[in-house]
Short mmCIF file of C-alpha atoms and ligand atoms in Angstrom, two decimals:
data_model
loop_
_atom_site.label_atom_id
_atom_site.label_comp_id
_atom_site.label_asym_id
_atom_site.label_seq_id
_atom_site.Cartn_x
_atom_site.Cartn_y
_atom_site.Cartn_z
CA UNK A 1 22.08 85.00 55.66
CA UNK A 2 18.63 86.42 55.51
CA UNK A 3 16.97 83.52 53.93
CA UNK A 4 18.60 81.08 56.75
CA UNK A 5 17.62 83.71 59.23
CA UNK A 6 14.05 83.35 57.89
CA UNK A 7 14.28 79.15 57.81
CA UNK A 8 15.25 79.72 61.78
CA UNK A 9 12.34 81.86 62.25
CA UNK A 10 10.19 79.54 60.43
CA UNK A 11 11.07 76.59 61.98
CA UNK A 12 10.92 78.01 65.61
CA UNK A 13 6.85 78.98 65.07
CA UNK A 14 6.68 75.58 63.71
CA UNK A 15 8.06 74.22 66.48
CA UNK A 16 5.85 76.03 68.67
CA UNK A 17 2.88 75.38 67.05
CA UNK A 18 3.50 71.70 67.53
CA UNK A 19 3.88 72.26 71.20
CA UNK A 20 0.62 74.33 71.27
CA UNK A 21 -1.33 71.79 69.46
CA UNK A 22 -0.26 69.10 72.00
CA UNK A 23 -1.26 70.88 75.33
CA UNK A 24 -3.68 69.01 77.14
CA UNK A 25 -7.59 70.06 77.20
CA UNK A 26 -7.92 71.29 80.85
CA UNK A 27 -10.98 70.06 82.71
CA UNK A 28 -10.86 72.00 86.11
CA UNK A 29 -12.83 69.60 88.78
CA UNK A 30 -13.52 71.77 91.88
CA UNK A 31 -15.32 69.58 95.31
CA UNK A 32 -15.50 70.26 98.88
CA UNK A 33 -14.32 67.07 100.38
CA UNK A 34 -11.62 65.43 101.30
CA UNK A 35 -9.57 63.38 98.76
CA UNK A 36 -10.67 60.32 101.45
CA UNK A 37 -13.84 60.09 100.63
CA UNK A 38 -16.12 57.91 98.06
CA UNK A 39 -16.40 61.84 96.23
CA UNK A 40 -12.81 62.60 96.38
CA UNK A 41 -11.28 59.16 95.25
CA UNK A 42 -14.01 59.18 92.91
CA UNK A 43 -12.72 62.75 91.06
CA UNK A 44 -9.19 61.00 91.24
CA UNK A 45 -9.64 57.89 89.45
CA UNK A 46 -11.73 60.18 86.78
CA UNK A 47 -8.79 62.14 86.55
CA UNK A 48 -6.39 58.98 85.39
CA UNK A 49 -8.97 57.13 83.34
CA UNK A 50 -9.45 60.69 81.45
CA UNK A 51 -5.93 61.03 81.45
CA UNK A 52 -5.56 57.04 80.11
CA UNK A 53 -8.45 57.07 77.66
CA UNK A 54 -7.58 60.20 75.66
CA UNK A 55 -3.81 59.32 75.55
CA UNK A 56 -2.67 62.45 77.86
CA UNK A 57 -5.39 64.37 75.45
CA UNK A 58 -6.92 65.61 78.49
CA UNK A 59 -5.81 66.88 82.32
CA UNK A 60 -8.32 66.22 84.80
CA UNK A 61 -6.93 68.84 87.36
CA UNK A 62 -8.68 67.85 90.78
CA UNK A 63 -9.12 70.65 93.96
CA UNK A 64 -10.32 69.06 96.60
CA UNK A 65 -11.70 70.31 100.19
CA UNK A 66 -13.30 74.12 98.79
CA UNK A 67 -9.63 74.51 97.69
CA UNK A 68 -10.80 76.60 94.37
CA UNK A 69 -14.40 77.01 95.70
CA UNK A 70 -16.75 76.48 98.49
CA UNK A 71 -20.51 75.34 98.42
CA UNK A 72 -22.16 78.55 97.27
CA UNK A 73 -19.74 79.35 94.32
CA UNK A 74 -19.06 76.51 93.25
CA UNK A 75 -22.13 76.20 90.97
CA UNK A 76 -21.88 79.95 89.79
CA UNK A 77 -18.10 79.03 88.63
CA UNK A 78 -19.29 76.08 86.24
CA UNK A 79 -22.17 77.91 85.06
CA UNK A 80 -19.52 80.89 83.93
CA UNK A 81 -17.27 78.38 82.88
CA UNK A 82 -14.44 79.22 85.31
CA UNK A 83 -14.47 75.46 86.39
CA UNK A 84 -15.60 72.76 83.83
CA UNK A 85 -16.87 69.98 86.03
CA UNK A 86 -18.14 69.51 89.39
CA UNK A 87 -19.66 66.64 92.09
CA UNK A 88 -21.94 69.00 94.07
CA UNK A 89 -24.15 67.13 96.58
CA UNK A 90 -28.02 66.52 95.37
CA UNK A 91 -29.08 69.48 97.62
CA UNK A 92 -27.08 71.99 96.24
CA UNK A 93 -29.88 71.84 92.79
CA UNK A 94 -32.90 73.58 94.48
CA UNK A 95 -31.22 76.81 95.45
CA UNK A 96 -30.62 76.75 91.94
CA UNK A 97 -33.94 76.43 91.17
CA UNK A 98 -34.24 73.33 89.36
CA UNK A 99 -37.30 71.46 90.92
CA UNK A 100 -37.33 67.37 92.19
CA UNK A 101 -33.77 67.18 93.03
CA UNK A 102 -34.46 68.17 96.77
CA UNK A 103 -36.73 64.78 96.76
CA UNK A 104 -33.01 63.17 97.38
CA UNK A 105 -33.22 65.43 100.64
CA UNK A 106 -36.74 63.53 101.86
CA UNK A 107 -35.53 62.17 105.26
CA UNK A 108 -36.24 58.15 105.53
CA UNK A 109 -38.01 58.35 101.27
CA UNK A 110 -34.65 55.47 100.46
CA UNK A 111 -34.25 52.16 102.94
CA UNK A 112 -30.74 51.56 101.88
CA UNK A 113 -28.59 52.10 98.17
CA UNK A 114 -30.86 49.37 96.31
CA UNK A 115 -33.81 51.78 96.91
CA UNK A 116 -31.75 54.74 95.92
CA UNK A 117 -30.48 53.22 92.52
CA UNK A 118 -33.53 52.20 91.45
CA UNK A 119 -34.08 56.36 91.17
CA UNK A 120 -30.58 57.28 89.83
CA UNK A 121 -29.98 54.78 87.39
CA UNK A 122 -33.70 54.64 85.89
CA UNK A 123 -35.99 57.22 84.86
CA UNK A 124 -36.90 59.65 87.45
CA UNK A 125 -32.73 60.65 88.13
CA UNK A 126 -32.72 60.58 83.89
CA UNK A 127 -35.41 63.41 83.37
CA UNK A 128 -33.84 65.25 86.48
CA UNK A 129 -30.49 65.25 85.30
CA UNK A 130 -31.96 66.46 81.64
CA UNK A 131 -33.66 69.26 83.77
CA UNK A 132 -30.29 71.25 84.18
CA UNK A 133 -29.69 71.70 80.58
CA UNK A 134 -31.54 75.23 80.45
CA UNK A 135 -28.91 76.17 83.37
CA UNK A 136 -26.60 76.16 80.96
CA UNK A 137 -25.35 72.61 82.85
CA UNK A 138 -25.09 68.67 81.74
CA UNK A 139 -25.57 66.02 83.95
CA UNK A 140 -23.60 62.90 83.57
CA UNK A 141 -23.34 60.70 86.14
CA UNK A 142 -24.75 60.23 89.86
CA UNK A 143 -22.53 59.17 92.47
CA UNK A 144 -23.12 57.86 95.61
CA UNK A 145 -21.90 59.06 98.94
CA UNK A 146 -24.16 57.67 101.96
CA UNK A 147 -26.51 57.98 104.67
CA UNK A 148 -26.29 60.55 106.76
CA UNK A 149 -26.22 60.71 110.71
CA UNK A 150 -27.24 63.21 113.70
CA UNK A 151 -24.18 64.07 115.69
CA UNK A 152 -24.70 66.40 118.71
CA UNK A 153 -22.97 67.09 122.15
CA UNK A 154 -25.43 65.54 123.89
CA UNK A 155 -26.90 62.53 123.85
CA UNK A 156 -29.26 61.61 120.44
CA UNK A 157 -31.73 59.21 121.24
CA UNK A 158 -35.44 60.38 121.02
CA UNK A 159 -36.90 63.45 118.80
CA UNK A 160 -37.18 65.33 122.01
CA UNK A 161 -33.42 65.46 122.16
CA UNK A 162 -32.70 67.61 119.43
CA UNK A 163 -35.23 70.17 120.77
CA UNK A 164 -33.29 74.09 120.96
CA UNK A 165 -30.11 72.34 119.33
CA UNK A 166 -28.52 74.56 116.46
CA UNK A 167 -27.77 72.26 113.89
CA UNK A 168 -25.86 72.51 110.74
CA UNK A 169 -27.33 71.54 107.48
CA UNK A 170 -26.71 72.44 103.80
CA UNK A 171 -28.73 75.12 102.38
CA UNK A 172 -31.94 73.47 101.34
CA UNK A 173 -35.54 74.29 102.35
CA UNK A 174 -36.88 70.51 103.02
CA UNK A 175 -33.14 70.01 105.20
CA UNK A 176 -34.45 72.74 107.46
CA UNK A 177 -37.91 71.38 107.12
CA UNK A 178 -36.43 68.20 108.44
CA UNK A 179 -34.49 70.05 111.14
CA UNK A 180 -37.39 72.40 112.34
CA UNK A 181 -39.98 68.85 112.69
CA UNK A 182 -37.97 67.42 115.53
CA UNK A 183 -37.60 71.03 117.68
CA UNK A 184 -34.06 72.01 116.22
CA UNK A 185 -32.98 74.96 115.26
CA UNK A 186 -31.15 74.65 110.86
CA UNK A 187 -28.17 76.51 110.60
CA UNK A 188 -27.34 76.43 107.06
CA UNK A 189 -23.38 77.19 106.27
CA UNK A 190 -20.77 76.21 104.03
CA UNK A 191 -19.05 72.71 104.33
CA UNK A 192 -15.71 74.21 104.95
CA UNK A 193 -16.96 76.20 107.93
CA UNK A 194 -18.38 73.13 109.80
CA UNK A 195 -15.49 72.12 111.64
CA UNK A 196 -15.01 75.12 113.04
CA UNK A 197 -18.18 76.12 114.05
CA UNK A 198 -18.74 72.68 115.95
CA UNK A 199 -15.45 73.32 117.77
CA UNK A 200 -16.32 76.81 118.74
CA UNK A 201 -19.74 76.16 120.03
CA UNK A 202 -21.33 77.91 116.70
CA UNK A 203 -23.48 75.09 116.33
CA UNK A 204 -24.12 72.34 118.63
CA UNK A 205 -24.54 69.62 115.99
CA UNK A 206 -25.20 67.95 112.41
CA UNK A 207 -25.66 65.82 109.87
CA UNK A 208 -23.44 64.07 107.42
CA UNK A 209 -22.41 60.53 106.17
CA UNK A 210 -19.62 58.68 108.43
CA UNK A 211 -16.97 59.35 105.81
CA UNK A 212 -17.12 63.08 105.93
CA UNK A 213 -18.09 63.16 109.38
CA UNK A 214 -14.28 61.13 109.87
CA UNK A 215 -12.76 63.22 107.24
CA UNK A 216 -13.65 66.21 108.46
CA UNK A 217 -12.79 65.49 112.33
CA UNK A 218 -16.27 66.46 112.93
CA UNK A 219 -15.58 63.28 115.18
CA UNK A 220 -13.12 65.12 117.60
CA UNK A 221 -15.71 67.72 118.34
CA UNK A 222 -19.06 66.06 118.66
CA UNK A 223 -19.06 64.50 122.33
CA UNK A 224 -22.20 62.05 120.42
CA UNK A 225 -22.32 60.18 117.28
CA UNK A 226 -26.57 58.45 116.88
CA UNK A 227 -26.04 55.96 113.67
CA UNK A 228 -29.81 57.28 112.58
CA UNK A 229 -28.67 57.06 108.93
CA UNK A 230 -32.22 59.30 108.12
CA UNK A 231 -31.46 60.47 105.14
CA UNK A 232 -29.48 60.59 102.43
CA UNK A 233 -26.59 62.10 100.32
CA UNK A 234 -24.80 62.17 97.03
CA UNK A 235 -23.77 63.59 93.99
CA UNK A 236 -24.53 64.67 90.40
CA UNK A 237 -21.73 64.92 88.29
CA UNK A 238 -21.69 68.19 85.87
CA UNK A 239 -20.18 70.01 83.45
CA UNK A 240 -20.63 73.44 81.68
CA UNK A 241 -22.40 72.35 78.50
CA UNK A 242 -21.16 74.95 76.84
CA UNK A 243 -17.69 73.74 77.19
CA UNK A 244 -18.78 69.97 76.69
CA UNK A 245 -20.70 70.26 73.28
CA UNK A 246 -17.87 72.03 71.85
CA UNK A 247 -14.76 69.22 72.76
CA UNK A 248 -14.01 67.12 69.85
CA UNK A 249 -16.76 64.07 68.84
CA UNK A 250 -14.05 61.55 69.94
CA UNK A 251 -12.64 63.16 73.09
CA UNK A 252 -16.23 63.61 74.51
CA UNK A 253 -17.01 59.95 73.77
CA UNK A 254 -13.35 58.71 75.26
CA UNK A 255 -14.18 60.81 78.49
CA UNK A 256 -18.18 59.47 78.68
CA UNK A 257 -16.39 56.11 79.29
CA UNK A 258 -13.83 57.60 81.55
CA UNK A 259 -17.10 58.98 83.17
CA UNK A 260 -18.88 55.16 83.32
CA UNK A 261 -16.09 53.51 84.83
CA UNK A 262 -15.47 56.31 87.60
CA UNK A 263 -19.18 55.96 88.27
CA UNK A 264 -18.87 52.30 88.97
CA UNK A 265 -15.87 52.82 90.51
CA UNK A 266 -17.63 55.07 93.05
CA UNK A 267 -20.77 53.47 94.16
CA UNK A 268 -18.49 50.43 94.06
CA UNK A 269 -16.81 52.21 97.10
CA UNK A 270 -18.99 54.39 99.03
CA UNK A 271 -20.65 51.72 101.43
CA UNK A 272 -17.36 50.04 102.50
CA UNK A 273 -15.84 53.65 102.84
CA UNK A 274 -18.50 54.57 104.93
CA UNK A 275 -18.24 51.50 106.75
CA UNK A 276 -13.80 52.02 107.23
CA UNK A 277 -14.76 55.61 108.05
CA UNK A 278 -17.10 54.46 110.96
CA UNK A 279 -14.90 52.05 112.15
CA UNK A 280 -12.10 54.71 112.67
CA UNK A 281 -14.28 56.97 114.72
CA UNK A 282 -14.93 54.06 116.91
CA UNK A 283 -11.19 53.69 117.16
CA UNK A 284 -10.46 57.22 117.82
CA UNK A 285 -12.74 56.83 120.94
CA UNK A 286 -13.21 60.68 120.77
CA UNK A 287 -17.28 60.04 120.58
CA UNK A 288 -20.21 58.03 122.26
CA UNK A 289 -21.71 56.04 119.58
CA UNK A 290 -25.46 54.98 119.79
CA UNK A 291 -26.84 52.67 117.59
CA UNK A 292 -30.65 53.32 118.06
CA UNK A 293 -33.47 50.76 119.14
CA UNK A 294 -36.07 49.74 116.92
CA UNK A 295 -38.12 51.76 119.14
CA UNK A 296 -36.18 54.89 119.02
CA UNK A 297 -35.48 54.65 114.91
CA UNK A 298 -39.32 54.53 114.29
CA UNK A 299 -40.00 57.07 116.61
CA UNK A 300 -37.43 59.46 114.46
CA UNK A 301 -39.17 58.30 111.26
CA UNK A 302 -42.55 59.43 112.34
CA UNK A 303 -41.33 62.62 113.61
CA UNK A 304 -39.58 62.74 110.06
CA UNK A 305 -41.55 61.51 107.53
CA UNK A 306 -44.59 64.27 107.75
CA UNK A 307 -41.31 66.07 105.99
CA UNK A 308 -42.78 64.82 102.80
CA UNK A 309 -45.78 66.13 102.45
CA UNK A 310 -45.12 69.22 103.92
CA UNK A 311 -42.41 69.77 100.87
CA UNK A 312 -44.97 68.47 98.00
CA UNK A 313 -45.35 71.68 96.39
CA UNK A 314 -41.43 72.87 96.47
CA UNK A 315 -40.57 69.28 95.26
CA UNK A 316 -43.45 68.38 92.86
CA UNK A 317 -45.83 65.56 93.82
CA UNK A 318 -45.12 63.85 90.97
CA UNK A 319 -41.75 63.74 91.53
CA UNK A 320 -42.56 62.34 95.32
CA UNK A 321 -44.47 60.03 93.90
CA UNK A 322 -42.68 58.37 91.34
CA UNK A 323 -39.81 58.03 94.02
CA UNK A 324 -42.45 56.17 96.16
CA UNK A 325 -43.34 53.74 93.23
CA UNK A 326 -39.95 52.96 92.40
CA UNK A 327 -39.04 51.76 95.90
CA UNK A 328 -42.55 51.07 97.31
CA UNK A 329 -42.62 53.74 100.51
CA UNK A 330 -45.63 53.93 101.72
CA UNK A 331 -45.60 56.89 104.21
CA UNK A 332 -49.26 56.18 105.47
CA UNK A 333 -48.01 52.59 106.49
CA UNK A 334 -45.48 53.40 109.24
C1 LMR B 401 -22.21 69.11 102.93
O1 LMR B 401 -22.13 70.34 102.73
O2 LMR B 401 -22.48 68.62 104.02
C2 LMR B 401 -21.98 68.20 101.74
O3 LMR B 401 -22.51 68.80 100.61
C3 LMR B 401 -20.55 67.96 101.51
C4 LMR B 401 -20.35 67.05 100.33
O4 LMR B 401 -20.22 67.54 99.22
O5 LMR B 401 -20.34 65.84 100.57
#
C-alpha cells in the first residue's frame, strides 16, 4: 500500500515536471500603437514566426496601444526586465541618453525610405544600435514606420501658419527644436493621450505618419491634414540583454530569424500602409487635405533644416555627418 502510494506520488511530480519543462519561454512585447499599423502587424507576425520557428518553444505575447505601458515606461520596464522586447519609436533613445539616435528626428535629413535604409541597414544604424548595450539593452532590428505630417485646425500651408499653435510632439529636444523654428509652441505628451487632447482643445495640432494619424482618429479631430511628410519615424527593435544572452544557443538563433523575416515583413509594408491609411482619411472626408506646392514644401524645408545645426552638439556632428554622406544632403544647397 505504501510503496504504491509512493509510485503515485512519484509519478504525479514526474508528470508535472514534464508539464513544467514544456511551458513556453514568455517574451512579453509591449507598443503603443494600434495592431493596424506597419508596428503593430509587424509585432504580430513576430509573434507566429517565433511561435513557428521554435516549435511552440516560445510565446510572443503582444500588447498593443500602451495596453501594458505607455511611452515613458515603457523603456524603464525592459530595462528591469518586466517586459522582454519592445518597438519604441527612434526618438524615444535620447531621453535615455544614448547619443545619434535623435539624428532620425532631423526634419527633411531622409528624401524618402531609400535614403533612410541606406542608414539602418549599413553602418551608422549598426554602431547605434551597439550603443545601447551599456543600457543594459540589445538592438536587433529597425523597422520602418513613415513620414510624418503637420495636422492642425487651421489651415497648414506656409511656416507662418503654425505660429502660437500648441503642437504635440514626442519627447525629444531636436522635435521641439523643430517645432519652436517655425513659431509653434512643442507640447510633448504620451501617445495615448493625443487623441484626447486634440479633441479637447489641449493642443491644437501634430505630427505623425498617415497610419497612426488614421489609427488613432487623430483624423476626426484635426479640421486640416498638410501631406508635408518633414520628417521621419520608426522603430528599433529591443530586448533586455540580460534576458536574451541567457535563452538557449538554439532558441536565440531560431528567434534572430523569426526577427529577419518580421523585419522584411515590415518595411515590406509600411509605405503601402501608409498609403491605405491616407486613402481612408480621404474617404472619411472628416479633414481638408493639402498637398503642398513646390513653393510652399521648400519654404518649410528652409524654415526646417537650420534644425540641424542647431542640434550638432546634442546629436554629435559626426553622427550628422555620416547621415549626410550616406544619402548625399547637402543642407547648404537648398
Ligand atoms: C508617437 O508617440 O507619436 C509615436 O512614438 C508612436 C509610435 O510608436 O509610432
Amino acid at each position: 500500500m505504501k510503496v504504491s502510494k509512493l509510485l503515485v506520488g512519484l509519478f504525479a511530480g514526474v508528470m508535472s515536471l514534464a508539464a513544467y519543462a514544456q511551458e513556453p519561454i514568455v517574451i512579453k512585447f509591449s507598443h503603443v500603437v494600434s495592431v493596424d499599423t506597419p508596428k503593430g502587424k509587424a509585432a504580430e507576425y513576430f509573434a507566429k514566426k517565433a511561435s513557428e520557428l521554435t516549435a511552440g518553444k516560445v510565446k510572443v505575447e503582444v500588447y498593443a496601444n500602451s495596453t501594458l505601458y505607455k511611452d515613458k515606461e515603457e523603456m524603464e520596464a525592459l530595462q528591469l526586465g518586466a517586459v522582454q522586447m519592445l518597438a519604441p519609436s527612434l526618438a524615444k533613445f535620447g531621453p535615455l541618453g544614448v547619443k545619434g539616435f535623435e539624428v532620425f528626428d532631423l526634419p527633411y535629413i531622409f528624401d524618402g525610405y531609400a535614403d533612410l535604409h541606406k542608414i539602418t541597414t549599413g553602418p551608422v544604424g549598426k554602431s547605434l544600435l551597439a550603443k545601447l548595450e551599456p543600457k543594459g539593452i540589445q538592438g536587433l532590428a529597425f523597422w520602418d514606420n513613415g513620414f510624418k505630417s503637420f495636422s492642425a485646425n487651421t489651415p497648414l500651408k506656409t511656416p507662418a501658419d503654425y505660429k502660437g499653435l500648441k503642437m504635440r510632439i514626442q519627447s525629444s529636444k531636436v522635435l521641439e527644436q523643430q517645432i519652436r523654428s517655425i513659431g509653434g509652441l512643442p507640447q510633448m505628451m504620451a501617445f495615448s493621450e493625443v487623441y484626447q487632447a486634440l479633441q479637447t482643445g489641449v493642443v491644437d495640432g501634430t505630427e505623425n505618419p498617415i497610419s497612426n494619424l488614421y489609427t488613432q482618429k487623430m483624423h476626426e479631430v484635426q479640421k486640416h491634414l498638410t501631406l508635408t511628410e518633414h520628417g521621419y519615424l520608426g522603430y528599433a527593435v529591443i530586448v533586455n540583454k540580460k534576458f536574451w544572452n541567457g535563452l538557449p544557443a538554439d532558441i536565440r538563433k531560431q528567434l534572430d530569424d523569426a526577427m529577419v523575416q518580421a523585419t522584411t515583413y515590415a518595411n515590406e509594408i509600411a509605405k503601402a500602409e501608409n498609403d491605405s491609411a491616407l486613402e481612408k482619411v480621404k474617404q472619411s472626408g472628416k479633414t481638408t487635405i493639402h498637398t503642398p506646392t513646390k513653393e510652399e514644401r521648400l519654404a518649410l524645408k528652409k524654415a526646417l533644416v537650420p534644425v540641424h545645426s542647431k542640434m550638432e552638439d546634442r546629436i554629435g556632428k559626426d553622427v550628422i555627418q555620416s547621415v549626410y554622406q550616406e544619402t548625399g544632403f547637402d543642407p547648404s544647397k537648398l
